[in-house]
Short mmCIF file of C-alpha atoms in Angstrom, two decimals:
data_model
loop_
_atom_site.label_atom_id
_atom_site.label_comp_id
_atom_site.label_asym_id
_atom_site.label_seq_id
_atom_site.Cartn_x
_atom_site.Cartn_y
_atom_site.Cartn_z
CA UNK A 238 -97.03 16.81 96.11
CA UNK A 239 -96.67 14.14 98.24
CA UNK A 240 -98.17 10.53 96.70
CA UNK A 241 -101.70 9.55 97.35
CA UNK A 242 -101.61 5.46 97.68
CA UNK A 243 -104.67 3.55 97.72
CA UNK A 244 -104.55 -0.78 99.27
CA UNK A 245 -107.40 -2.34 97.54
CA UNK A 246 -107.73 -6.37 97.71
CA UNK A 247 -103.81 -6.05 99.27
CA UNK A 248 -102.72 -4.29 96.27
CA UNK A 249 -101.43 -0.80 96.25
CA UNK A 250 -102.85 2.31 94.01
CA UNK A 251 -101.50 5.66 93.00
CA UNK A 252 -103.83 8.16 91.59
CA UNK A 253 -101.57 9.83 88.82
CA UNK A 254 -104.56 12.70 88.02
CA UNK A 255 -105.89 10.12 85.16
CA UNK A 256 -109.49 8.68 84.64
CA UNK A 257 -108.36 5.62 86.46
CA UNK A 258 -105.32 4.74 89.25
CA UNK A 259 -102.95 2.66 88.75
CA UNK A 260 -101.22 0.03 90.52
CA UNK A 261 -97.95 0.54 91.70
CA UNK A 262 -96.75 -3.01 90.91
CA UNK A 263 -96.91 -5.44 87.86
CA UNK A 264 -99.29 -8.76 88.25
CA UNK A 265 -97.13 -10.91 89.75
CA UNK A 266 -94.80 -8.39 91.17
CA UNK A 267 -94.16 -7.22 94.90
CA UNK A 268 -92.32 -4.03 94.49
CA UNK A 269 -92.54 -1.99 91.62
CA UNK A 270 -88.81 -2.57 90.60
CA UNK A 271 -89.79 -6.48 90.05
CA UNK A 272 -91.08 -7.63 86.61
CA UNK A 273 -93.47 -10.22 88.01
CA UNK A 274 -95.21 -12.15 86.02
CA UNK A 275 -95.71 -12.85 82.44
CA UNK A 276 -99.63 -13.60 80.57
CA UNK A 277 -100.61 -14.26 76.82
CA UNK A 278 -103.35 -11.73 76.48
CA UNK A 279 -106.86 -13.41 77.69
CA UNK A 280 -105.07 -15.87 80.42
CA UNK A 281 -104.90 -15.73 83.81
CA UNK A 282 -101.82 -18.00 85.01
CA UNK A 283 -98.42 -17.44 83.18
CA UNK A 284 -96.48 -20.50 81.91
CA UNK A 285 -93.06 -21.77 80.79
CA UNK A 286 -93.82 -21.70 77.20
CA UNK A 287 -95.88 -18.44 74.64
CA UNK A 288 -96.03 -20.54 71.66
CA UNK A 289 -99.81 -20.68 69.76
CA UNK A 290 -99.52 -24.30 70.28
CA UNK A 291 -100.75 -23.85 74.03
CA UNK A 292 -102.95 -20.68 73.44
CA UNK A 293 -106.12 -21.92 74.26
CA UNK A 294 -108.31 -19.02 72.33
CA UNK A 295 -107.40 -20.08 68.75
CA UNK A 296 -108.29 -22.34 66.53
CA UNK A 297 -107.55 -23.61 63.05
CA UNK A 298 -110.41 -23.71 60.24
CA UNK A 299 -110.14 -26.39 57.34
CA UNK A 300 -107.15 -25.01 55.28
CA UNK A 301 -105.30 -25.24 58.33
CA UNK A 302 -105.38 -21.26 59.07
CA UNK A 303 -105.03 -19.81 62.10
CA UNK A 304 -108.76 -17.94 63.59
CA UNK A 305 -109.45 -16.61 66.96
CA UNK A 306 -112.14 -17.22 68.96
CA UNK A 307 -114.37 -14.51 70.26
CA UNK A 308 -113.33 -13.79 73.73
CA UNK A 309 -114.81 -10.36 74.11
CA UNK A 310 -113.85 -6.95 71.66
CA UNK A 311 -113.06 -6.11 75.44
CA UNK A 312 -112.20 -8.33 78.23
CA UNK A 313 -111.85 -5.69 80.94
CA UNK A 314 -114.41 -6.77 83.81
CA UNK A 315 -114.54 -10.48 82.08
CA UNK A 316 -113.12 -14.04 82.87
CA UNK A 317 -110.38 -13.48 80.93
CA UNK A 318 -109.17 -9.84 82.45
CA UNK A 319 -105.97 -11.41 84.45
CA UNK A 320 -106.03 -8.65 86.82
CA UNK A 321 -109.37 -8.81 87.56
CA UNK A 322 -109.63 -12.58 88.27
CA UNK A 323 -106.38 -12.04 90.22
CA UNK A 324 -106.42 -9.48 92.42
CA UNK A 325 -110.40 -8.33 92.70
CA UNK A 326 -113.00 -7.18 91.43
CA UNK A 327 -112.36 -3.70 91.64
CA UNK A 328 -109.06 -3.95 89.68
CA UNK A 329 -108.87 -4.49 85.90
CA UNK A 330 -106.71 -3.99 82.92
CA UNK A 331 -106.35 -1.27 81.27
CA UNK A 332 -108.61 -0.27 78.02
CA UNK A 333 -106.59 1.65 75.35
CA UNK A 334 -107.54 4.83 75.76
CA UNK A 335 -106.71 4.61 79.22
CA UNK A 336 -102.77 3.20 78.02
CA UNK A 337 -103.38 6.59 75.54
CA UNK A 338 -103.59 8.67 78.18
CA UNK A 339 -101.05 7.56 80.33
CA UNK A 340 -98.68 7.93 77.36
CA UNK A 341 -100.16 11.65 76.54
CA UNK A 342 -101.29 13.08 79.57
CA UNK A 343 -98.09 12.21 81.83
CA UNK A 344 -94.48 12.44 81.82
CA UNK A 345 -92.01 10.00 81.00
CA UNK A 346 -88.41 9.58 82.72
CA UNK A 347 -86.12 6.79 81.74
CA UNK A 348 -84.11 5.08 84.69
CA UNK A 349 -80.83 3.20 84.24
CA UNK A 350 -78.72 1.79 87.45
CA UNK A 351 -78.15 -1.13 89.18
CA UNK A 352 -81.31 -2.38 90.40
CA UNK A 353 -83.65 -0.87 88.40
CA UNK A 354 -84.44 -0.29 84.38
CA UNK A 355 -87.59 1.20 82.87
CA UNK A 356 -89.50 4.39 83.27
CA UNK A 357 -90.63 7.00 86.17
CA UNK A 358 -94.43 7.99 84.66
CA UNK A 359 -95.42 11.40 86.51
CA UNK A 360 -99.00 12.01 86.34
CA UNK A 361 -100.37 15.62 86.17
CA UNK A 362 -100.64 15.82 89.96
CA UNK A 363 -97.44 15.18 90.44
CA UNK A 364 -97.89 12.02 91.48
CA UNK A 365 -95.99 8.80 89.62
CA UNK A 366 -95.79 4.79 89.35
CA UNK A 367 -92.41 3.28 88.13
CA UNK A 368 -93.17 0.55 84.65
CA UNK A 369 -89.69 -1.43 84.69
CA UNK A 370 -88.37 -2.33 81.26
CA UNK A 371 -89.64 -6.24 81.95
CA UNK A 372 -89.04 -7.55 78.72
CA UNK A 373 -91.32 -10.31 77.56
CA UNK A 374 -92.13 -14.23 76.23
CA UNK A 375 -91.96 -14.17 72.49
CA UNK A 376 -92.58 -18.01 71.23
CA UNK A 377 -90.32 -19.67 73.53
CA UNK A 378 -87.92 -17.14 73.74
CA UNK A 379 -86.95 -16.39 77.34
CA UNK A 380 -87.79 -13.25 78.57
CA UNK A 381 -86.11 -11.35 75.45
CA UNK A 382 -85.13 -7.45 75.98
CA UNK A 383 -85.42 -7.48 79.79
CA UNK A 384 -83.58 -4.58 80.98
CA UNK A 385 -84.45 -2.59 77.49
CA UNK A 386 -88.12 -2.80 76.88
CA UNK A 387 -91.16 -2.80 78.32
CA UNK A 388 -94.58 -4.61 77.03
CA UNK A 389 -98.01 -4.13 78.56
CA UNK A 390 -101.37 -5.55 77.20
CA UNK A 391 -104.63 -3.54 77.26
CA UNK A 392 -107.70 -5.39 77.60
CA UNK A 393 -108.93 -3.99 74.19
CA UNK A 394 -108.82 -5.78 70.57
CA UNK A 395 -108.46 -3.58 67.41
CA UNK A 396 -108.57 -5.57 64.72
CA UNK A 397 -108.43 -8.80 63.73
CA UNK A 398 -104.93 -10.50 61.56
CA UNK A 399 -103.68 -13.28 62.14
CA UNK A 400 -102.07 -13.19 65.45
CA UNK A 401 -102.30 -9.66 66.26
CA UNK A 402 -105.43 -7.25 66.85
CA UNK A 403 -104.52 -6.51 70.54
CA UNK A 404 -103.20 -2.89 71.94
CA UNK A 405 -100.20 -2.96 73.49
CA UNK A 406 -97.85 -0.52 75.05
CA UNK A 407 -94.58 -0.64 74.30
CA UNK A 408 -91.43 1.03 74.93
CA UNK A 409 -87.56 1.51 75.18
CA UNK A 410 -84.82 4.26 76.20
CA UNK A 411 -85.47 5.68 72.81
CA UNK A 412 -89.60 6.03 72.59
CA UNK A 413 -93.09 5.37 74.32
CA UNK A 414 -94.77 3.60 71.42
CA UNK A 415 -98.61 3.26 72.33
CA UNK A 416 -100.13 2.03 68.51
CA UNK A 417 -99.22 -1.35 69.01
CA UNK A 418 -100.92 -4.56 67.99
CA UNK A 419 -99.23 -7.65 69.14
CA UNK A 420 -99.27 -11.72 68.89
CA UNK A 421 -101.76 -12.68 71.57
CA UNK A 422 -100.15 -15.74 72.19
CA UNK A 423 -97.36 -14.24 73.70
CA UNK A 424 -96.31 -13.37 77.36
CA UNK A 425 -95.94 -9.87 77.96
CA UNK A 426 -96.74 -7.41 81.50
CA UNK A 427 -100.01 -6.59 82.75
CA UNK A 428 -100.45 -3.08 85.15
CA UNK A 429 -103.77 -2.95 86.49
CA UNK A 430 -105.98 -0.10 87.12
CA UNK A 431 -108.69 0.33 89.21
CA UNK A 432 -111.91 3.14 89.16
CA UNK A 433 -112.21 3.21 92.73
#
């Protein structure tokens, strides 16, 4: 079946059979092969350094611990949704459930030559978006695993420790991993998705 593509705000959509489409290209991106940009999870620009020093939605209480501050259980649809404040209105990230089904409901084929790494997702209609293995910002680590993993924030919070409580897909040659909860400090992928 031949791909149904969707340009909303200048960005394009692929409807994979799912409860939302997704966009073809990575914030930041401008083909799907390209990692684009990187975002700590609740900021809209990306920057040169993922440490918690310049995360701006922490704080530390008395005994010198680390808390967050309540941004939203959810920040799809908010200020701090990077896709939305970047692209439009009508695009957002991803909630969990949506990441959930994108891991379940489609399948996954891993890609390896020379100008492209990651994986070929094939929706139930056939239909399929390309998530290269972009690596991401860990502390000031620059851009560690590029070429063999992939990291994606959802725009849902699970719990709260320390610095994790955010869902995250992640994955490799070896697995799709989709119960992840990861440092929100640090700079990893964003794929939007849109309900229009």
């Amino acid at each position: 079946m031949e791909e149904k593509k969707i340009i909303i705000n200048g960005h394009e959509a692929v409807d994979l059979g799912l409860s939302v489409k997704w966009a073809t290209c990575n914030i930041g991106a401008t083909t799907p092969k390209d990692y684009g940009d990187y975002f700590a999870w609740g900021e809209i620009e990306p920057k040169e350094e993922y440490i918690t020093r310049n995360y701006p939605h922490i704080y530390y209480d008395e005994k010198n611990y680390i808390n967050f501050k309540d941004i939203g259980k959810d920040i799809s649809n908010s200020q701090y949704d990077t896709a939305h404040v970047k692209w439009g209105e009508k695009w957002r990230m991803p909630t969990c459930d949506e990441l959930y089904d994108l891991i379940d409901e489609c399948k996954w084929e891993w890609i390896r030559n020379n100008d492209c790494v990651g994986y070929k997702v094939i929706g139930p209609n056939g239909n399929s978006i390309f998530l290269p293995a972009a690596g991401c910002y860990e502390n000031s680590s620059k851009n560690y695993r590029f070429d063999i993993g992939g990291y994606y924030w959802s725009s849902s919070e699970l719990f709260w420790h320390e610095l994790t409580g955010t869902f995250l897909l992640e994955f490799n040659e070896e697995y799709v991993d989709g119960d992840n909860t990861y440092r929100r400090h640090c700079g990893y992928s964003i794929r939007p998705v849109t309900d229009k």
